[in-house]
């Protein structure tokens, strides 16, 4: 695996391969890699000739300075894992390399960046758009791979590439889960044992909610979910919403036949976790 820390080093290398006409698959990450990231790398390897992962903890997308401080960093272990799984190129720049000057561009994705994570983490998606526009510009990948755990981010990145008019195909990849169903996340490593046990309820509640929504209203399901979560003082619900799966416009009442998704964010102690479940028409009361 080739490792680069500078834009110039990486660009020179990619330019040297230009006459080979290789397709480039990009997996952007913030490190603390887990099997979810590796599944993105596997997809990149399957669909492209050359796989590139980035590890960059992007300060601009953290609205909480403590969250940025405590975000897990383990570059050596990550490097070993990527080598083991056959990654071709790793890009690990310092903050100054990506932001020689403080970024100031601001993006507007209409409704998409105003709800859910956008409403609860002001500036978050602007930070994500700032860093990805730079990465797309440096790497010029053919495809970029994003996990559906960050479903809203995936939709926003699709909107970003349209806005920037860059020719990169955004490939959504399914959520990878722990054996007990918890969606894999770098943040899971920060949970205490008790918090980790409680976090295992999230996928159980989401599956329960999906089943309930075949008959009950969204408001009824939300209320029951809130009650279940309140049984545990360590947990605090940030949001549970049922939305149009393409626009993220919120639904209310009974579900109709439109493709829908239920999304949740909750605090487990100090750690904020997110998850989602697609609500397919087969389990809807129409
Ligand atoms: O999903 C993430 O890990 C980050 O938001 C990303 C896409 C690497 C941008 O910093």
Tab-separated table of C-alpha atoms and ligand atoms in Angstrom:
chain	number	residue	atom	x	y	z
A	1	UNK	CA	0.000	0.000	0.000
A	2	UNK	CA	1.284	3.435	-0.969
A	3	UNK	CA	0.885	6.043	1.781
A	4	UNK	CA	0.730	9.787	1.095
A	5	UNK	CA	0.428	12.699	3.471
A	6	UNK	CA	0.620	15.536	0.942
A	7	UNK	CA	-1.682	16.520	-1.899
A	8	UNK	CA	1.287	16.910	-4.225
A	9	UNK	CA	2.706	13.463	-3.413
A	10	UNK	CA	-0.650	11.818	-4.023
A	11	UNK	CA	-1.409	13.817	-7.170
A	12	UNK	CA	2.055	13.072	-8.656
A	13	UNK	CA	1.497	9.387	-8.025
A	14	UNK	CA	-1.981	9.402	-9.595
A	15	UNK	CA	-0.701	11.416	-12.565
A	16	UNK	CA	2.020	8.813	-13.106
A	17	UNK	CA	-0.720	6.186	-13.538
A	18	UNK	CA	-2.826	8.287	-15.888
A	19	UNK	CA	-1.828	6.467	-19.090
A	20	UNK	CA	-3.066	3.198	-17.538
A	21	UNK	CA	-6.650	4.583	-17.467
A	22	UNK	CA	-7.451	2.936	-14.155
A	23	UNK	CA	-10.826	3.561	-12.520
A	24	UNK	CA	-10.427	5.030	-9.074
A	25	UNK	CA	-12.570	4.018	-6.070
A	26	UNK	CA	-12.488	6.367	-3.081
A	27	UNK	CA	-13.387	5.502	0.521
A	28	UNK	CA	-13.278	8.624	2.701
A	29	UNK	CA	-12.971	7.887	6.424
A	30	UNK	CA	-12.053	9.528	9.699
A	31	UNK	CA	-10.116	6.448	10.818
A	32	UNK	CA	-10.726	4.132	13.794
A	33	UNK	CA	-11.600	1.649	11.082
A	34	UNK	CA	-14.001	-1.229	11.631
A	35	UNK	CA	-15.577	-3.903	9.398
A	36	UNK	CA	-18.088	-1.310	8.132
A	37	UNK	CA	-15.217	0.660	6.559
A	38	UNK	CA	-13.644	-2.539	5.275
A	39	UNK	CA	-16.906	-3.404	3.505
A	40	UNK	CA	-16.652	-0.022	1.709
A	41	UNK	CA	-13.082	-0.861	0.717
A	42	UNK	CA	-14.204	-4.295	-0.546
A	43	UNK	CA	-16.861	-2.583	-2.709
A	44	UNK	CA	-14.270	-0.109	-4.033
A	45	UNK	CA	-11.936	-2.993	-4.923
A	46	UNK	CA	-14.756	-4.885	-6.613
A	47	UNK	CA	-15.978	-1.968	-8.719
A	48	UNK	CA	-12.722	-0.089	-9.448
A	49	UNK	CA	-9.151	-0.802	-10.546
A	50	UNK	CA	-7.463	1.268	-7.822
A	51	UNK	CA	-8.734	1.725	-4.252
A	52	UNK	CA	-7.899	4.843	-2.228
A	53	UNK	CA	-8.846	5.352	1.419
A	54	UNK	CA	-8.420	8.621	3.235
A	55	UNK	CA	-8.062	9.007	6.976
A	56	UNK	CA	-8.731	12.566	8.044
A	57	UNK	CA	-10.515	13.689	11.200
A	58	UNK	CA	-12.162	16.748	9.742
A	59	UNK	CA	-12.426	19.465	12.432
A	60	UNK	CA	-15.008	21.428	10.394
A	61	UNK	CA	-17.723	18.825	10.788
A	62	UNK	CA	-17.586	18.633	14.609
A	63	UNK	CA	-19.980	21.074	16.203
A	64	UNK	CA	-18.936	19.855	19.675
A	65	UNK	CA	-15.217	20.419	20.509
A	66	UNK	CA	-15.294	17.597	23.097
A	67	UNK	CA	-16.568	15.203	20.440
A	68	UNK	CA	-13.604	16.171	18.216
A	69	UNK	CA	-11.155	15.758	21.116
A	70	UNK	CA	-12.437	12.336	22.098
A	71	UNK	CA	-12.835	11.013	18.528
A	72	UNK	CA	-10.748	7.791	18.441
A	73	UNK	CA	-7.433	8.007	16.555
A	74	UNK	CA	-5.376	4.884	15.792
A	75	UNK	CA	-3.468	5.515	12.521
A	76	UNK	CA	-1.006	2.616	12.887
A	77	UNK	CA	-3.684	0.014	13.510
A	78	UNK	CA	-5.762	1.493	10.672
A	79	UNK	CA	-2.784	1.317	8.296
A	80	UNK	CA	-2.211	-2.360	9.154
A	81	UNK	CA	-5.882	-3.165	8.610
A	82	UNK	CA	-5.969	-1.432	5.219
A	83	UNK	CA	-2.783	-3.246	4.120
A	84	UNK	CA	-4.261	-6.563	5.245
A	85	UNK	CA	-7.398	-5.902	3.205
A	86	UNK	CA	-5.548	-4.941	0.042
A	87	UNK	CA	-6.063	-1.176	-0.079
A	88	UNK	CA	-3.860	0.285	-2.833
A	89	UNK	CA	-3.426	3.853	-1.593
A	90	UNK	CA	-3.844	5.572	1.775
A	91	UNK	CA	-4.082	9.352	1.993
A	92	UNK	CA	-3.477	10.702	5.518
A	93	UNK	CA	-3.041	14.464	5.350
A	94	UNK	CA	-2.597	16.867	8.267
A	95	UNK	CA	-5.229	19.564	8.776
A	96	UNK	CA	-2.989	22.290	7.230
A	97	UNK	CA	-2.580	20.235	4.072
A	98	UNK	CA	-6.314	20.211	3.420
A	99	UNK	CA	-7.044	23.660	4.846
A	100	UNK	CA	-4.024	25.935	4.241
A	101	UNK	CA	-6.577	28.668	4.962
A	102	UNK	CA	-9.668	28.517	7.114
A	103	UNK	CA	-12.475	27.294	4.855
A	104	UNK	CA	-15.331	29.748	4.445
A	105	UNK	CA	-17.544	28.409	1.680
A	106	UNK	CA	-21.079	27.632	2.688
A	107	UNK	CA	-23.389	25.128	1.083
A	108	UNK	CA	-27.147	24.943	0.944
A	109	UNK	CA	-28.863	21.636	0.278
A	110	UNK	CA	-32.382	22.951	0.814
A	111	UNK	CA	-34.478	20.800	3.128
A	112	UNK	CA	-31.878	17.991	3.205
A	113	UNK	CA	-29.352	19.707	5.468
A	114	UNK	CA	-31.884	21.470	7.730
A	115	UNK	CA	-33.424	18.370	9.348
A	116	UNK	CA	-32.290	15.470	11.562
A	117	UNK	CA	-28.479	15.637	11.906
A	118	UNK	CA	-28.511	19.059	10.244
A	119	UNK	CA	-30.914	20.456	12.860
A	120	UNK	CA	-29.166	18.793	15.796
A	121	UNK	CA	-25.553	19.386	14.704
A	122	UNK	CA	-25.371	22.910	13.232
A	123	UNK	CA	-22.635	23.277	10.616
A	124	UNK	CA	-21.969	19.545	10.458
A	125	UNK	CA	-22.950	18.993	6.824
A	126	UNK	CA	-21.281	22.199	5.706
A	127	UNK	CA	-18.051	20.781	7.181
A	128	UNK	CA	-18.617	17.457	5.412
A	129	UNK	CA	-19.235	19.262	2.087
A	130	UNK	CA	-16.119	21.419	2.571
A	131	UNK	CA	-13.832	18.448	3.108
A	132	UNK	CA	-15.345	16.219	0.416
A	133	UNK	CA	-15.231	18.961	-2.217
A	134	UNK	CA	-11.486	19.229	-1.499
A	135	UNK	CA	-10.958	15.454	-1.591
A	136	UNK	CA	-12.911	15.057	-4.842
A	137	UNK	CA	-10.834	17.855	-6.332
A	138	UNK	CA	-7.518	16.319	-5.243
A	139	UNK	CA	-8.298	12.681	-6.066
A	140	UNK	CA	-10.751	12.974	-8.977
A	141	UNK	CA	-12.218	9.529	-8.222
A	142	UNK	CA	-14.635	7.718	-10.537
A	143	UNK	CA	-16.662	6.342	-7.639
A	144	UNK	CA	-16.902	7.158	-3.928
A	145	UNK	CA	-18.337	4.730	-1.379
A	146	UNK	CA	-20.522	5.759	1.569
A	147	UNK	CA	-22.184	3.691	4.287
A	148	UNK	CA	-25.954	3.911	4.666
A	149	UNK	CA	-25.655	4.243	8.439
A	150	UNK	CA	-25.012	7.910	7.651
A	151	UNK	CA	-28.019	7.919	5.353
A	152	UNK	CA	-28.554	11.681	5.389
A	153	UNK	CA	-24.854	12.252	4.660
A	154	UNK	CA	-25.101	9.893	1.670
A	155	UNK	CA	-28.053	11.902	0.246
A	156	UNK	CA	-26.214	15.174	0.860
A	157	UNK	CA	-23.069	13.913	-0.859
A	158	UNK	CA	-25.213	12.973	-3.879
A	159	UNK	CA	-26.589	16.536	-3.864
A	160	UNK	CA	-23.059	17.949	-3.409
A	161	UNK	CA	-21.640	16.259	-6.500
A	162	UNK	CA	-24.601	17.571	-8.515
A	163	UNK	CA	-23.985	21.080	-7.182
A	164	UNK	CA	-20.248	20.924	-7.860
A	165	UNK	CA	-20.847	19.171	-11.171
A	166	UNK	CA	-18.067	16.667	-10.447
A	167	UNK	CA	-18.155	13.358	-12.254
A	168	UNK	CA	-18.034	10.981	-9.346
A	169	UNK	CA	-20.580	8.236	-8.828
A	170	UNK	CA	-21.741	7.999	-5.223
A	171	UNK	CA	-22.182	4.359	-4.264
A	172	UNK	CA	-24.312	3.689	-1.148
A	173	UNK	CA	-23.273	0.578	0.809
A	174	UNK	CA	-25.426	-1.344	3.332
A	175	UNK	CA	-25.030	-0.882	7.089
A	176	UNK	CA	-22.694	-3.435	8.682
A	177	UNK	CA	-23.830	-4.611	12.125
A	178	UNK	CA	-22.290	-6.262	15.175
A	179	UNK	CA	-23.568	-9.795	15.944
A	180	UNK	CA	-26.144	-8.266	18.340
A	181	UNK	CA	-27.376	-5.881	15.624
A	182	UNK	CA	-25.724	-2.618	16.729
A	183	UNK	CA	-24.666	-0.628	13.655
A	184	UNK	CA	-20.864	-0.521	13.456
A	185	UNK	CA	-19.413	2.891	14.266
A	186	UNK	CA	-16.033	4.213	15.344
A	187	UNK	CA	-17.876	5.754	18.285
A	188	UNK	CA	-18.912	2.309	19.639
A	189	UNK	CA	-15.349	1.912	20.965
A	190	UNK	CA	-16.000	4.847	23.334
A	191	UNK	CA	-18.956	3.166	25.080
A	192	UNK	CA	-18.570	1.693	28.574
A	193	UNK	CA	-19.606	-1.929	28.969
A	194	UNK	CA	-22.969	-0.901	30.427
A	195	UNK	CA	-23.543	1.649	27.647
A	196	UNK	CA	-22.582	-0.914	25.016
A	197	UNK	CA	-25.167	-3.350	26.457
A	198	UNK	CA	-27.825	-0.629	26.367
A	199	UNK	CA	-26.856	0.399	22.826
A	200	UNK	CA	-27.782	-3.111	21.649
A	201	UNK	CA	-31.417	-2.054	22.191
A	202	UNK	CA	-31.247	0.440	19.316
A	203	UNK	CA	-31.631	-2.085	16.463
A	204	UNK	CA	-34.215	-3.992	18.513
A	205	UNK	CA	-36.269	-0.816	18.955
A	206	UNK	CA	-35.882	0.106	15.286
A	207	UNK	CA	-37.098	-3.303	14.127
A	208	UNK	CA	-39.945	-3.102	16.628
A	209	UNK	CA	-40.850	0.374	15.349
A	210	UNK	CA	-40.814	-0.847	11.736
A	211	UNK	CA	-43.262	-3.621	12.643
A	212	UNK	CA	-45.508	-1.290	14.671
A	213	UNK	CA	-45.674	1.164	11.784
A	214	UNK	CA	-47.619	-1.371	9.730
A	215	UNK	CA	-50.631	-0.499	11.921
A	216	UNK	CA	-49.931	2.274	14.417
A	217	UNK	CA	-49.349	5.932	13.589
A	218	UNK	CA	-45.883	7.455	13.568
A	219	UNK	CA	-46.816	9.575	16.604
A	220	UNK	CA	-47.943	6.497	18.578
A	221	UNK	CA	-44.760	4.615	17.754
A	222	UNK	CA	-42.593	7.619	18.633
A	223	UNK	CA	-44.372	7.966	21.978
A	224	UNK	CA	-43.879	4.267	22.869
A	225	UNK	CA	-40.244	4.443	21.824
A	226	UNK	CA	-39.685	7.512	23.970
A	227	UNK	CA	-41.213	5.661	26.939
A	228	UNK	CA	-38.976	2.611	26.390
A	229	UNK	CA	-35.858	4.798	26.187
A	230	UNK	CA	-36.817	6.770	29.295
A	231	UNK	CA	-36.613	3.547	31.321
A	232	UNK	CA	-32.822	3.907	31.071
A	233	UNK	CA	-31.376	7.070	32.645
A	234	UNK	CA	-28.139	6.568	30.636
A	235	UNK	CA	-30.042	7.064	27.360
A	236	UNK	CA	-31.470	10.241	25.852
A	237	UNK	CA	-33.375	10.363	22.575
A	238	UNK	CA	-32.210	13.137	20.248
A	239	UNK	CA	-34.718	12.324	17.515
A	240	UNK	CA	-36.757	9.562	15.981
A	241	UNK	CA	-38.337	10.513	12.641
A	242	UNK	CA	-40.030	8.726	9.814
A	243	UNK	CA	-39.267	10.406	6.500
A	244	UNK	CA	-39.528	10.132	2.761
A	245	UNK	CA	-36.465	8.044	1.866
A	246	UNK	CA	-35.482	10.358	-1.006
A	247	UNK	CA	-36.220	13.835	0.297
A	248	UNK	CA	-36.168	13.272	4.093
A	249	UNK	CA	-39.436	15.233	4.335
A	250	UNK	CA	-41.066	14.030	7.567
A	251	UNK	CA	-44.161	11.837	7.461
A	252	UNK	CA	-46.925	11.852	10.054
A	253	UNK	CA	-49.952	9.671	10.768
A	254	UNK	CA	-50.082	6.319	9.014
A	255	UNK	CA	-47.432	5.427	6.481
A	256	UNK	CA	-48.481	5.470	2.862
A	257	UNK	CA	-46.901	3.503	0.035
A	258	UNK	CA	-44.019	5.924	-0.555
A	259	UNK	CA	-40.505	4.598	0.216
A	260	UNK	CA	-39.884	5.595	3.818
A	261	UNK	CA	-37.064	5.413	6.313
A	262	UNK	CA	-37.047	5.642	10.111
A	263	UNK	CA	-34.006	7.404	11.538
A	264	UNK	CA	-32.865	7.651	15.135
A	265	UNK	CA	-30.168	9.504	17.072
A	266	UNK	CA	-29.656	8.960	20.767
A	267	UNK	CA	-27.124	9.662	23.436
A	268	UNK	CA	-25.742	6.665	25.246
A	269	UNK	CA	-23.998	8.424	28.126
A	270	UNK	CA	-21.960	11.087	26.321
A	271	UNK	CA	-21.753	9.160	23.069
A	272	UNK	CA	-24.201	9.979	20.306
A	273	UNK	CA	-25.236	7.059	18.117
A	274	UNK	CA	-27.352	6.985	14.957
A	275	UNK	CA	-29.149	4.230	13.090
A	276	UNK	CA	-31.900	3.830	10.523
A	277	UNK	CA	-34.180	1.269	8.960
A	278	UNK	CA	-35.855	1.280	5.555
A	279	UNK	CA	-39.612	0.794	5.717
A	280	UNK	CA	-40.500	-1.135	2.619
A	281	UNK	CA	-43.931	-1.127	1.123
A	282	UNK	CA	-44.355	-4.847	1.766
A	283	UNK	CA	-44.747	-4.232	5.483
A	284	UNK	CA	-47.008	-1.222	5.171
A	285	UNK	CA	-50.722	-1.055	5.728
A	286	UNK	CA	-51.987	0.535	2.501
B	1	LIG	O1	-18.559	9.625	7.372
B	1	LIG	C1	-17.436	10.066	7.696
B	1	LIG	O2	-16.594	9.364	8.267
B	1	LIG	C2	-17.098	11.518	7.370
B	1	LIG	O3	-18.216	12.320	7.467
B	1	LIG	C3	-16.416	11.682	6.004
B	1	LIG	C4	-17.323	11.248	4.862
B	1	LIG	C5	-15.125	10.870	5.968
B	1	LIG	C6	-16.061	13.149	5.774
B	1	LIG	O4	-15.167	13.624	6.729
